[in-house]
N, CA, C and O of each residue as an XYZ file, in Angstrom:
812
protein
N      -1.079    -10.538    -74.922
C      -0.900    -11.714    -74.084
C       0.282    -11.563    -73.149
O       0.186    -12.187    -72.092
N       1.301    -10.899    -73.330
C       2.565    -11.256    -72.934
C       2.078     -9.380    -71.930
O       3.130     -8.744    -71.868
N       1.362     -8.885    -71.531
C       1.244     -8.241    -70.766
C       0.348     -8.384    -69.735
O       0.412     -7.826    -68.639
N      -0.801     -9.438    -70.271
C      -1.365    -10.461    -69.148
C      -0.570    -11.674    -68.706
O      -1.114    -12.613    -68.125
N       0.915    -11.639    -69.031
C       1.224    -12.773    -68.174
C       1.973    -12.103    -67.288
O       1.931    -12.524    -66.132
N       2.894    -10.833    -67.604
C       3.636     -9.778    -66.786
C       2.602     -9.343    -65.668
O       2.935     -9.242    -64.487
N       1.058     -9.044    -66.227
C       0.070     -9.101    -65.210
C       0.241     -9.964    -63.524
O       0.560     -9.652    -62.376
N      -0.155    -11.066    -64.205
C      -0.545    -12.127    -63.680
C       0.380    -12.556    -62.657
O       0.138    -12.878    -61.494
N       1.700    -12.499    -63.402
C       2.914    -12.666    -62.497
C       3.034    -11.744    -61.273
O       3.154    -12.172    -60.125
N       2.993    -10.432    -61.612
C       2.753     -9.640    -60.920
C       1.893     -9.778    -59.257
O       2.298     -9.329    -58.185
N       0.706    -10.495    -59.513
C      -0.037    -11.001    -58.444
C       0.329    -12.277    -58.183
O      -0.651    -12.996    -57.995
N       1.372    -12.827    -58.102
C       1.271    -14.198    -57.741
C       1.032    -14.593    -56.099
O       1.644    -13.953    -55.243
N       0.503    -15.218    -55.883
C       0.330    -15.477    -54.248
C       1.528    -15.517    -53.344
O       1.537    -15.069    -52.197
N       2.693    -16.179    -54.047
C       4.311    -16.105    -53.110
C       4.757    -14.064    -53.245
O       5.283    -13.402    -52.351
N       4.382    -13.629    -54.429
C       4.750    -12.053    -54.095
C       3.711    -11.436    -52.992
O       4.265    -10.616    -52.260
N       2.477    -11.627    -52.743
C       1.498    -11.396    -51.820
C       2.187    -11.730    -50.708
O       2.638    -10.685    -50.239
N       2.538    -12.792    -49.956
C       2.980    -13.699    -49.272
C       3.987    -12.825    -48.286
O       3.964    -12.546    -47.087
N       5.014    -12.489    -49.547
C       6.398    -11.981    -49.191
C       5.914    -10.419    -49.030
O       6.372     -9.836    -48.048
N       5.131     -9.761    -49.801
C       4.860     -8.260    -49.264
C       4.058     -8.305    -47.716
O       3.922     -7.263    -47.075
N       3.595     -9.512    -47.246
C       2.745     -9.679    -45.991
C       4.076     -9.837    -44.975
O       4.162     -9.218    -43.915
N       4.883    -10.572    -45.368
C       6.055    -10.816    -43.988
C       7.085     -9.533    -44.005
O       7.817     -9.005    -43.168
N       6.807     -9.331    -45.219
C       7.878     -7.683    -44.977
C       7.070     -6.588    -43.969
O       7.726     -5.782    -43.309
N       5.597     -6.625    -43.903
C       5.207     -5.646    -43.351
C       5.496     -6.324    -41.911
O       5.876     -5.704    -40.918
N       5.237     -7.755    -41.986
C       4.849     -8.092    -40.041
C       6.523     -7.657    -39.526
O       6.619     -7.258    -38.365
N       7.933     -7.737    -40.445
C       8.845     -7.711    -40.205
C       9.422     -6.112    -39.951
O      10.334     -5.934    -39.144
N       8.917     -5.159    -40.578
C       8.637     -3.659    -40.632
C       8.211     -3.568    -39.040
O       8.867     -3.220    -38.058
N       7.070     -3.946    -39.157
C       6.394     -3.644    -37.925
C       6.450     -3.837    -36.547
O       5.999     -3.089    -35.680
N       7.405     -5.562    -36.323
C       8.103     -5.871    -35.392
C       9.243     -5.110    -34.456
O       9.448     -4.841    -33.272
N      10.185     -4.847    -36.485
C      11.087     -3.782    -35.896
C      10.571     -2.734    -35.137
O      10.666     -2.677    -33.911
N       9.902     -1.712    -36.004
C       9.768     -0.373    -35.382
C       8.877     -0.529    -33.979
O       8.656      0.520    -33.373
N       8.241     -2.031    -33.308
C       7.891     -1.649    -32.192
C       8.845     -2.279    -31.262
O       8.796     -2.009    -30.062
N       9.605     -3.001    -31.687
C      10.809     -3.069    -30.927
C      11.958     -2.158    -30.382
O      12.457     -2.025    -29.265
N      12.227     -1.479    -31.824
C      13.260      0.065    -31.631
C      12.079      0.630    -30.345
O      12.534      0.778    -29.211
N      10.565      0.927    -30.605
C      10.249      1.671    -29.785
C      10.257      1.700    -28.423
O      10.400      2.685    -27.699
N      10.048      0.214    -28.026
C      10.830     -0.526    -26.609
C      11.393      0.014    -26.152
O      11.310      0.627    -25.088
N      12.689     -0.188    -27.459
C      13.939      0.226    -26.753
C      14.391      1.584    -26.217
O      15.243      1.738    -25.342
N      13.607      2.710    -26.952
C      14.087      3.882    -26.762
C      13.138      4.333    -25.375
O      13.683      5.125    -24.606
N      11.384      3.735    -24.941
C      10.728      3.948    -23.469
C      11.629      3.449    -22.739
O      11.959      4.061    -21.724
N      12.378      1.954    -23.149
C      13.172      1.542    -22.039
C      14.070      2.210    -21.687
O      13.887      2.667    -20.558
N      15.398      2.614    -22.346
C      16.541      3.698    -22.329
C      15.857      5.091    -21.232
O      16.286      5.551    -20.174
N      14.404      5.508    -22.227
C      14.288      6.895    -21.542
C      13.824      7.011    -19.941
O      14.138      7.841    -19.088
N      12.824      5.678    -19.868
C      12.004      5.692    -18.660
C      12.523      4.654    -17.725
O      12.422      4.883    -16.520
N      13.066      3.543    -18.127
C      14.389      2.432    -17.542
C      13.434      3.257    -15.628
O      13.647      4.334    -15.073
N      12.718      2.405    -15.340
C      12.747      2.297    -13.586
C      13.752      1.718    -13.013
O      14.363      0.746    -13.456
N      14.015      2.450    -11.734
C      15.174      1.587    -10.946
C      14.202      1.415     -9.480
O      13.275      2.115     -9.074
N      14.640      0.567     -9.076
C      13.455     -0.269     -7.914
C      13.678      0.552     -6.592
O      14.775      0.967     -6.217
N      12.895      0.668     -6.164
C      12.722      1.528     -4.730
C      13.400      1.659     -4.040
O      13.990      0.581     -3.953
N      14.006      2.679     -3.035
C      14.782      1.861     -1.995
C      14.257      1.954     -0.650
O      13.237      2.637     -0.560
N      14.799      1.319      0.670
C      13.963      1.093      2.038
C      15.025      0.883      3.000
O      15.963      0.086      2.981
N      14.572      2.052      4.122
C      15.408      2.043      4.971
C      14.606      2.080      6.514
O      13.634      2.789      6.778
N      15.359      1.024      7.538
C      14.490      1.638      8.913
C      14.956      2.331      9.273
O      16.158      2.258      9.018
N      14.598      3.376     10.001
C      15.450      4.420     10.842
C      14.837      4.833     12.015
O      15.103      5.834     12.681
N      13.905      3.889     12.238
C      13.135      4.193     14.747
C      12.225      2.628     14.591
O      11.645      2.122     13.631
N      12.399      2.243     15.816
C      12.490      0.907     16.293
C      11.823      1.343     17.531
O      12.442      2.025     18.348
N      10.576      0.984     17.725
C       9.917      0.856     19.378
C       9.311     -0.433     19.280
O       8.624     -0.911     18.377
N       9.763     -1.007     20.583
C       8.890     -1.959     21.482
C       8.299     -2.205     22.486
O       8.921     -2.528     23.498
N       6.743     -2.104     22.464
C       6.200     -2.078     23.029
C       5.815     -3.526     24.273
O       5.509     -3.456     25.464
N       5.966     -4.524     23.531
C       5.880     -6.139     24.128
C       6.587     -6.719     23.705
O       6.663     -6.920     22.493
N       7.370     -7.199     24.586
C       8.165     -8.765     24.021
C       8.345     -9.606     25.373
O       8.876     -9.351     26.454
N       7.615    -10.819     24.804
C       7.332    -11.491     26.040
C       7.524    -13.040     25.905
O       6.677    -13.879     25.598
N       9.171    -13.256     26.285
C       9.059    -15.107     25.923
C       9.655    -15.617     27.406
O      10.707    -16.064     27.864
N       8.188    -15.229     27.902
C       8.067    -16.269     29.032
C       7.974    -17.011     29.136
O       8.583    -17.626     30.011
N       6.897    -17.707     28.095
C       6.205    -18.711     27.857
C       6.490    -19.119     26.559
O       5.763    -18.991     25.574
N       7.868    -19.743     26.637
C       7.868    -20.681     25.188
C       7.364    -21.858     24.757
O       7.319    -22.493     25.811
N       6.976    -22.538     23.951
C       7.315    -21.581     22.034
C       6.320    -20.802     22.184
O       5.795    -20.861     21.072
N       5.574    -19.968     22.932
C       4.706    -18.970     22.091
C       5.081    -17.804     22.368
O       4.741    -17.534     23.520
N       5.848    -16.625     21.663
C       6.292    -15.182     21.847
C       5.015    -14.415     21.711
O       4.339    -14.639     20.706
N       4.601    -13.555     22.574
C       4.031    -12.554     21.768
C       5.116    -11.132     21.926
O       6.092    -10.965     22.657
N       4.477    -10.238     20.915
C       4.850     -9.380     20.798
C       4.426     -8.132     20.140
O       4.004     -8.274     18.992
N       4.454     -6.632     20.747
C       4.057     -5.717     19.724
C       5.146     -4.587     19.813
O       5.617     -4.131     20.855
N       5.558     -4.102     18.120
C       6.698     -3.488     17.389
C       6.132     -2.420     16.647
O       5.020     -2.440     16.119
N       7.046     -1.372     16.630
C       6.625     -0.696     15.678
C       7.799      0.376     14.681
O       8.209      1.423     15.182
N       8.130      0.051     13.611
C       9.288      0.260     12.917
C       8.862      1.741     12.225
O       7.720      2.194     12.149
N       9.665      2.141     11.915
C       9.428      3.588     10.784
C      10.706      3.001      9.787
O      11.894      2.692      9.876
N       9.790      3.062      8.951
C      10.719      2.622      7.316
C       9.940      3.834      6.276
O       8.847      4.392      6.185
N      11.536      3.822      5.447
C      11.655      5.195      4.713
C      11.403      4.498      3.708
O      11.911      3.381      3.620
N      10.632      4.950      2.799
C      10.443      4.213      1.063
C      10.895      5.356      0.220
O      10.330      6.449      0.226
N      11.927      5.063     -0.498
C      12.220      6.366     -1.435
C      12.169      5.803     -2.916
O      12.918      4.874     -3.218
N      11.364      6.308     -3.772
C      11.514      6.797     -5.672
C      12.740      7.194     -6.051
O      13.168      8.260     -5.607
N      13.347      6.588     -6.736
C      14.465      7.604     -6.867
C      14.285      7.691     -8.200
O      15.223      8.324     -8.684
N      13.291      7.246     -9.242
C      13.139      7.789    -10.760
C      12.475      8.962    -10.982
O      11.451      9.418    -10.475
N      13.191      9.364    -11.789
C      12.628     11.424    -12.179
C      11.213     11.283    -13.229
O      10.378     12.176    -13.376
N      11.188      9.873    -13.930
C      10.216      9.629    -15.122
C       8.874      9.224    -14.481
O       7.795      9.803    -14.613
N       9.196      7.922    -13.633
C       8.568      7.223    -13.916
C       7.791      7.007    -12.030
O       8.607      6.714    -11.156
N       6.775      7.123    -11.746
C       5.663      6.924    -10.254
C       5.756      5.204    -10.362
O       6.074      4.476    -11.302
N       5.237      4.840     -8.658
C       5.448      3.334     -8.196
C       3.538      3.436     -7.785
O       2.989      4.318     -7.124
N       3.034      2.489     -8.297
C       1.816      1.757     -7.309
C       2.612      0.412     -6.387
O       3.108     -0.655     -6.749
N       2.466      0.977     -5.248
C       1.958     -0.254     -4.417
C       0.708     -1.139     -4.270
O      -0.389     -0.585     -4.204
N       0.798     -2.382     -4.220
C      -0.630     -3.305     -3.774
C      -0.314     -4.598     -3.339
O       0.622     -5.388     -3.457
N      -1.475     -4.545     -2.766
C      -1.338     -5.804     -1.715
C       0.158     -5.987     -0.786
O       0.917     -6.949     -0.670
N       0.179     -4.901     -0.329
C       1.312     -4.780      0.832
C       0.996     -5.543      2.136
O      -0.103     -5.354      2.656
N       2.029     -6.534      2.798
C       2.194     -6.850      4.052
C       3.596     -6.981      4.441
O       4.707     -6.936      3.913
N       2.788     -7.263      6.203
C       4.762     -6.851      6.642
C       4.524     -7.416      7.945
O       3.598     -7.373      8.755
N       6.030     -8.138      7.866
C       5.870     -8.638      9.468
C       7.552     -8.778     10.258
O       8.474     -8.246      9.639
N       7.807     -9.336     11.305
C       8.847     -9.575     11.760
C       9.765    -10.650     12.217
O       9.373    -10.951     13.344
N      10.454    -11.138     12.005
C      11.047    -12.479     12.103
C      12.281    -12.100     12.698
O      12.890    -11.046     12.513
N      12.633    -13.176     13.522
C      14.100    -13.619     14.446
C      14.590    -14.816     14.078
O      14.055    -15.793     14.601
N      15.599    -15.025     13.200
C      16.578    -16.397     12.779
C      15.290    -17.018     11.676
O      14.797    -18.145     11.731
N      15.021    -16.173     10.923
C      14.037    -16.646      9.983
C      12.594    -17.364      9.950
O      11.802    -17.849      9.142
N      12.783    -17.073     11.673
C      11.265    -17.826     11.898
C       9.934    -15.757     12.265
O      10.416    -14.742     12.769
N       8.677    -15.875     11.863
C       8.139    -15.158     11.892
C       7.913    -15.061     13.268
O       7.701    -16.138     13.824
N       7.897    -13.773     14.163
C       7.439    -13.357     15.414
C       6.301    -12.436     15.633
O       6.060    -12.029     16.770
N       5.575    -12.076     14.599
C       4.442    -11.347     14.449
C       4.095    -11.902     13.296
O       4.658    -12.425     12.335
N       2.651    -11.566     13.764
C       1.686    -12.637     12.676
C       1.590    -11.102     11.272
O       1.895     -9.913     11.361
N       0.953    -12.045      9.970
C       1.427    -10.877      8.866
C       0.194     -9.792      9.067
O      -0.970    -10.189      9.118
N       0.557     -8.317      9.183
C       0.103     -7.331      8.718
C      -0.005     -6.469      7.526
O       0.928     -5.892      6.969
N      -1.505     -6.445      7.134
C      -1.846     -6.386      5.690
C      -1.569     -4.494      6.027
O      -1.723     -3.979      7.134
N      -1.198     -3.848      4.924
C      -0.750     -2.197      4.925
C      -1.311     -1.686      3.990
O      -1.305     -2.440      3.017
N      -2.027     -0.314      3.735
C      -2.905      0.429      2.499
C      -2.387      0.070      1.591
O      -1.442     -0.686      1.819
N      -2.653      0.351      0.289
C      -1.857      0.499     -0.702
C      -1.323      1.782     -0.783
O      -1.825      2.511      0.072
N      -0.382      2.413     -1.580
C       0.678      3.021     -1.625
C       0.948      3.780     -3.230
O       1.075      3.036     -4.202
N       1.017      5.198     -3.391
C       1.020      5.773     -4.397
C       2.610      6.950     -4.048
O       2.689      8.009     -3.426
N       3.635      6.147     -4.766
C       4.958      6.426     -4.735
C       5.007      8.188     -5.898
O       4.324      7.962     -6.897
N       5.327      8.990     -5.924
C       5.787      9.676     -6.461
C       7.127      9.941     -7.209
O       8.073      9.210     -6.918
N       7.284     10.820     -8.054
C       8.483     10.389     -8.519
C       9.540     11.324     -7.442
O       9.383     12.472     -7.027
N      10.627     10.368     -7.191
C      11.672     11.061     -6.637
C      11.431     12.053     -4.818
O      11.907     13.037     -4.253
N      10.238     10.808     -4.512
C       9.930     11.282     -3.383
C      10.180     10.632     -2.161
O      10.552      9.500     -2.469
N      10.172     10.738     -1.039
C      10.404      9.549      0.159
C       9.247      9.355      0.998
O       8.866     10.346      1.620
N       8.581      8.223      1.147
C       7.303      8.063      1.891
C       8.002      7.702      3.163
O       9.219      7.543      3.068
N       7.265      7.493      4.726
C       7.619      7.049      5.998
C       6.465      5.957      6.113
O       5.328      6.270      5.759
N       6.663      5.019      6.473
C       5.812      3.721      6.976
C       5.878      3.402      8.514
O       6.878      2.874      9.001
N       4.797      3.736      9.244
C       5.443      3.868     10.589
C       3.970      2.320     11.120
O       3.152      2.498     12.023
N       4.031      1.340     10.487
C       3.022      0.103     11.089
C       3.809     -0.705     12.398
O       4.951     -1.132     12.570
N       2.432     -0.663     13.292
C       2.725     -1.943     14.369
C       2.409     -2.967     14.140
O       1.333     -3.221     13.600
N       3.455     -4.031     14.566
C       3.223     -5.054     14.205
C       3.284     -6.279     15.429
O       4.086     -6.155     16.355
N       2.674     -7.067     15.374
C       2.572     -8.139     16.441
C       0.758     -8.038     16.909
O      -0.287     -7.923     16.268
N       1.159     -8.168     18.533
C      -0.263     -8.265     19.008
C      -0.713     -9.374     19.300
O      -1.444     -9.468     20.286
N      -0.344    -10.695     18.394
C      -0.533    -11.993     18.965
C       0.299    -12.620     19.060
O       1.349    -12.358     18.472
N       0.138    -13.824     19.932
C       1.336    -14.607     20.078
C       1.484    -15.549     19.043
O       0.553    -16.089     18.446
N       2.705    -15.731     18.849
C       2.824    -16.971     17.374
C       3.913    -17.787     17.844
O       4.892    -17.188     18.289
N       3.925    -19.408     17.822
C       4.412    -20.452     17.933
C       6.014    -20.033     17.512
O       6.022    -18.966     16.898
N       6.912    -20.426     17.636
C       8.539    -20.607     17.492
C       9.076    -21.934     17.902
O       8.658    -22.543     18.886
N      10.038    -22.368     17.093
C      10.513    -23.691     17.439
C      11.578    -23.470     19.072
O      12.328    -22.571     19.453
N      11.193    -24.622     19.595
C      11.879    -24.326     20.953
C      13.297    -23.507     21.046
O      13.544    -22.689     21.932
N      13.977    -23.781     20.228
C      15.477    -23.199     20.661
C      15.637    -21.927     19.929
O      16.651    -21.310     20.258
N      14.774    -21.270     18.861
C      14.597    -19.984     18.806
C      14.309    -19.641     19.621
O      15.076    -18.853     20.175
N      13.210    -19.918     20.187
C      12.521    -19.228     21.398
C      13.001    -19.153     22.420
O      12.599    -18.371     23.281
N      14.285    -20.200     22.618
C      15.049    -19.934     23.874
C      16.483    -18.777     23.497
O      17.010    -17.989     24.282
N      16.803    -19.006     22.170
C      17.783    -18.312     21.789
C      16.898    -16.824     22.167
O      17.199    -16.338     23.257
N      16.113    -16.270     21.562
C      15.002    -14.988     21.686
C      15.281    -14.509     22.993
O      15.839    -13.416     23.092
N      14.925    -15.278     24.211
C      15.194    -15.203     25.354
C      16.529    -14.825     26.172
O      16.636    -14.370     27.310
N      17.260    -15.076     25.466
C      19.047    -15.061     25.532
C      19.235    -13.618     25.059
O      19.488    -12.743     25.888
N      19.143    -13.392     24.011
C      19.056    -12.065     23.481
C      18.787    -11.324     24.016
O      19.442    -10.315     24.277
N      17.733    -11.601     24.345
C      16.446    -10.116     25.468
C      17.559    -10.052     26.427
O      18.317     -9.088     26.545
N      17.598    -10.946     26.981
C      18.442    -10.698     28.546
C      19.873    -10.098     28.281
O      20.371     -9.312     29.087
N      20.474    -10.459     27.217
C      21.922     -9.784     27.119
C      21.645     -8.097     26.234
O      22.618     -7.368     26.041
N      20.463     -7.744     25.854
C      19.890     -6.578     25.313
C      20.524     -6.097     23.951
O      20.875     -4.967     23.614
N      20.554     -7.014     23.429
C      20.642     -7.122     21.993
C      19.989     -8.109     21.054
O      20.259     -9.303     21.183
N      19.113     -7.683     20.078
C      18.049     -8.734     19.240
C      18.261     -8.166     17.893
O      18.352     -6.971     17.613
N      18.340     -9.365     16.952
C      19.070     -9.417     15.755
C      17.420     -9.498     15.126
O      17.026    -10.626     14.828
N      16.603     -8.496     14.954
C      15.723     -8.570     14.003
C      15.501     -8.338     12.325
O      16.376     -7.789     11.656
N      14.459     -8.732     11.840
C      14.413     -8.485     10.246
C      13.083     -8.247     10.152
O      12.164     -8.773     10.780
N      13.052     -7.167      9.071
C      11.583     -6.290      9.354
C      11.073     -7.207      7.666
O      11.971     -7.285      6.828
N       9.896     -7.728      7.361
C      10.152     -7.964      5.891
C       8.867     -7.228      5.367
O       7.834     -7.307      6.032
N       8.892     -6.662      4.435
C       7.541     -6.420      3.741
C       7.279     -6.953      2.339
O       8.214     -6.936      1.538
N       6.209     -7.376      2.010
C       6.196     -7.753      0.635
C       4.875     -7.507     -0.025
O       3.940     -7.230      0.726
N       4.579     -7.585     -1.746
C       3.977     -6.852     -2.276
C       3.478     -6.830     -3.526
O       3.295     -8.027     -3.746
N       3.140     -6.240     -4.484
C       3.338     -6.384     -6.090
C       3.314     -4.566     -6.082
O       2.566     -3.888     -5.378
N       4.247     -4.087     -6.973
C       4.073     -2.721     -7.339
C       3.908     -2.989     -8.969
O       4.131     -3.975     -9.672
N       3.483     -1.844     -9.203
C       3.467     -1.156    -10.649
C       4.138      0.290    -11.230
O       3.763      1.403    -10.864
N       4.851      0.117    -11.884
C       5.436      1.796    -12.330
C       4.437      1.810    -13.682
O       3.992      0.972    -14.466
N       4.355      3.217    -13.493
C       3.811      4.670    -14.495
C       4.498      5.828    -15.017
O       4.804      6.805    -14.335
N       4.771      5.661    -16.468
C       5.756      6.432    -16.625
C       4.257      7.164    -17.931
O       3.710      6.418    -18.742
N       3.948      8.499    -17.808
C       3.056      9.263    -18.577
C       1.932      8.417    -18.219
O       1.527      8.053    -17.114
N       1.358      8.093    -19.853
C       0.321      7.087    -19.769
C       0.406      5.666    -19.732
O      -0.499      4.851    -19.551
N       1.465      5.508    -19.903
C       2.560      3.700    -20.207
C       2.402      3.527    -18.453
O       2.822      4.231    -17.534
N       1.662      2.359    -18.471
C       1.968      1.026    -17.006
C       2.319      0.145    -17.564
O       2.278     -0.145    -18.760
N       2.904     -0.617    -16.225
C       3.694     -1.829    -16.289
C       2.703     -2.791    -16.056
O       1.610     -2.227    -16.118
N       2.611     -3.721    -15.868
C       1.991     -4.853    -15.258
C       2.492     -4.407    -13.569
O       2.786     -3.390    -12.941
N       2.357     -5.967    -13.331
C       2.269     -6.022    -11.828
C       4.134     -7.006    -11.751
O       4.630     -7.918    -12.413
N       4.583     -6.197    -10.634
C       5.516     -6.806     -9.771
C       5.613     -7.800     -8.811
O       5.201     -7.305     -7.762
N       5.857     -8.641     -8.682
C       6.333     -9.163     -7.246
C       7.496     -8.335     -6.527
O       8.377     -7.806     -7.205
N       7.469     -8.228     -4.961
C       8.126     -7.462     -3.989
C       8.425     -8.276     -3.241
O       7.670     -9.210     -2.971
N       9.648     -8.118     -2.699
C      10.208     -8.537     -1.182
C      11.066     -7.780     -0.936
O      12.022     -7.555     -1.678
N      10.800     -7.116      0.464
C      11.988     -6.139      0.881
C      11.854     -6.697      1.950
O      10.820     -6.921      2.580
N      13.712     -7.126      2.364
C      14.177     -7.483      3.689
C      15.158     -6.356      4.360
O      16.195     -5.849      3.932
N      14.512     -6.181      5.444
C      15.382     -5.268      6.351
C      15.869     -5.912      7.919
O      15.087     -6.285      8.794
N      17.537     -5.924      8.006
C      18.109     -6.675      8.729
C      18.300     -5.417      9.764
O      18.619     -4.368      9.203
N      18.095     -5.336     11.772
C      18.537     -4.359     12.405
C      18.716     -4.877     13.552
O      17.954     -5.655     14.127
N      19.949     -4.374     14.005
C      19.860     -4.718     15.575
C      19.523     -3.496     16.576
O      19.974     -2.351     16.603
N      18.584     -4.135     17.376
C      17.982     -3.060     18.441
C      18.508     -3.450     19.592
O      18.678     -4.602     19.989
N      18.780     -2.360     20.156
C      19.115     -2.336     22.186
C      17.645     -2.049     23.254
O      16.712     -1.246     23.251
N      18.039     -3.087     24.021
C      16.658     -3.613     24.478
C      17.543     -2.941     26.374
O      18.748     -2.807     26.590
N      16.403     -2.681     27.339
C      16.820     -2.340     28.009
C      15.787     -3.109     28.956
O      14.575     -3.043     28.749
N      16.371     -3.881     30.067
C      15.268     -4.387     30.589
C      13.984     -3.936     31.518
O      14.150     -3.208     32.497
N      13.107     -4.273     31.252
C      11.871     -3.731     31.720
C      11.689     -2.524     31.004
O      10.940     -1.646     31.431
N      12.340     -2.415     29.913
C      11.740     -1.053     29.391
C      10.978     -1.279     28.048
O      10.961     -2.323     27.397
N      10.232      0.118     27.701
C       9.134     -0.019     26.146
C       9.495      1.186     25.198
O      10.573      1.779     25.236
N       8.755      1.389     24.590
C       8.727      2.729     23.917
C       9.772      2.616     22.977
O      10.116      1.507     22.569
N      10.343      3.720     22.569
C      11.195      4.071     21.333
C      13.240      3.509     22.259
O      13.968      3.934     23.157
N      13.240      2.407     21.258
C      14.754      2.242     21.724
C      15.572      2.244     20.383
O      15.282      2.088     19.196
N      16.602      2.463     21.017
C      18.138      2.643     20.145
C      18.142      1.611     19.049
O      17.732      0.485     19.329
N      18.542      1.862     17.889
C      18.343      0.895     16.748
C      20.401      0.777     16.710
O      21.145      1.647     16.256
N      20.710     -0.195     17.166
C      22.501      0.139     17.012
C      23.021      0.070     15.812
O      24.082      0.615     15.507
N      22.193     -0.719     14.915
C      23.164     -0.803     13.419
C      21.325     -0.747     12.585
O      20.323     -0.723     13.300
N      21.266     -0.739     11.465
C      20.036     -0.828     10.031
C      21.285     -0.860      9.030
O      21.933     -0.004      8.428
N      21.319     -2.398      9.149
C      22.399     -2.643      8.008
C      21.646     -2.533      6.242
O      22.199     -3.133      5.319
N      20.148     -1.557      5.970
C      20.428     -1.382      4.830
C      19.112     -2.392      4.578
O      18.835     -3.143      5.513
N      18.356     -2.449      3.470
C      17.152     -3.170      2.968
C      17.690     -3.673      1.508
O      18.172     -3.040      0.569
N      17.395     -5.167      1.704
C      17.402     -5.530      0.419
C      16.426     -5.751     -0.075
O      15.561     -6.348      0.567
N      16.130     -5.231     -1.801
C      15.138     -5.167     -2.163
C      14.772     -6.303     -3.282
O      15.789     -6.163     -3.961
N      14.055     -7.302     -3.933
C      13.568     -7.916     -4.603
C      13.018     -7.601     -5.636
O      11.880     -7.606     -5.167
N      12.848     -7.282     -6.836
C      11.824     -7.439     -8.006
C      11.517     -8.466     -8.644
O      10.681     -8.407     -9.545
């Protein structure tokens, strides 16, 4: 008798219970440590983006509020992780003066980043005319004529990193790029970019 109760005890439903939360607690850990050590090893650091050639082809605020205009930027996209590749998707990009948009948005391929590589993005942008509140549009005008324009290139996005067979989900993107260009009057084509103060990037 007294080895069917040592039995019995043995199975009690609270020892069942407690051998069940030790394992979920086992198991938590070791996929947590494991986190931690993909994170440590593969840890992505976010892209970086630079403009470096500025042509304009149209800029025309004759007729305000409606600018049109067509641009065309070369922006550098660089990887700088040794582990881990970037998907781009659903990329667009457009151009704004004092935070108002001056080209309507342009949708861009998607994008397969390498590790530790630098892509060139060379999209035009504009083509139609888009509305501006009056005193941008007169400020815009001011600018042109004194041949200096305080533009911001923006692109935005969702990426994904790949590190082996491990993906991420999906990102949200915003990269803002602030530049001032020298405008020469009556002229087009490839002009002087005087400052690319640098892209800030979003994750």
């Amino acid at each position: 008798m007294a080895n069917e109760k040592q039995f019995g005890r043995a199975y009690e439903p609270s020892n069942t219970r407690r051998a069940i939360c030790t394992a979920i607690f086992v198991f938590l850990l070791l996929a947590g440590v494991t986190a931690l050590i993909v994170y440590l090893v593969y840890r992505p650091e976010k892209p970086r983006f630079s403009v470096v050639g500025a042509a304009i082809y149209n800029l025309n605020t004759s007729t305000p509020p409606l600018i049109s205009s067509t641009m065309q930027f070369t922006i550098m996209t660089r990887n700088p992780n040794r582990r881990v590749s970037i998907y781009y998707d659903h990329l667009t990009a457009y151009v704004s003066y004092r935070n108002q948009a001056i080209s309507p948005l342009l949708a861009l391929p998607p994008l397969y980043h390498e590790r530790r590589k630098t892509v060139a993005l060379s999209p035009v942008l504009g083509g139609t005319a888009v509305p501006l509140q009056v005193e941008v549009a007169n400020a815009l005008a001011v600018d042109e004529a004194y041949g200096v324009v305080a533009l911001r290139v923006v692109v935005m996005g969702r990426l994904r990193y790949k590190a082996g067979v491990i993906r991420t989900g999906h990102y949200g993107m915003l990269v803002r790029c602030d530049v001032l260009v020298g405008l020469r009057r009556g002229s087009v084509d490839q002009l002087p970019l005087i400052d690319s103060r640098g892209c800030k990037v979003d994750i």
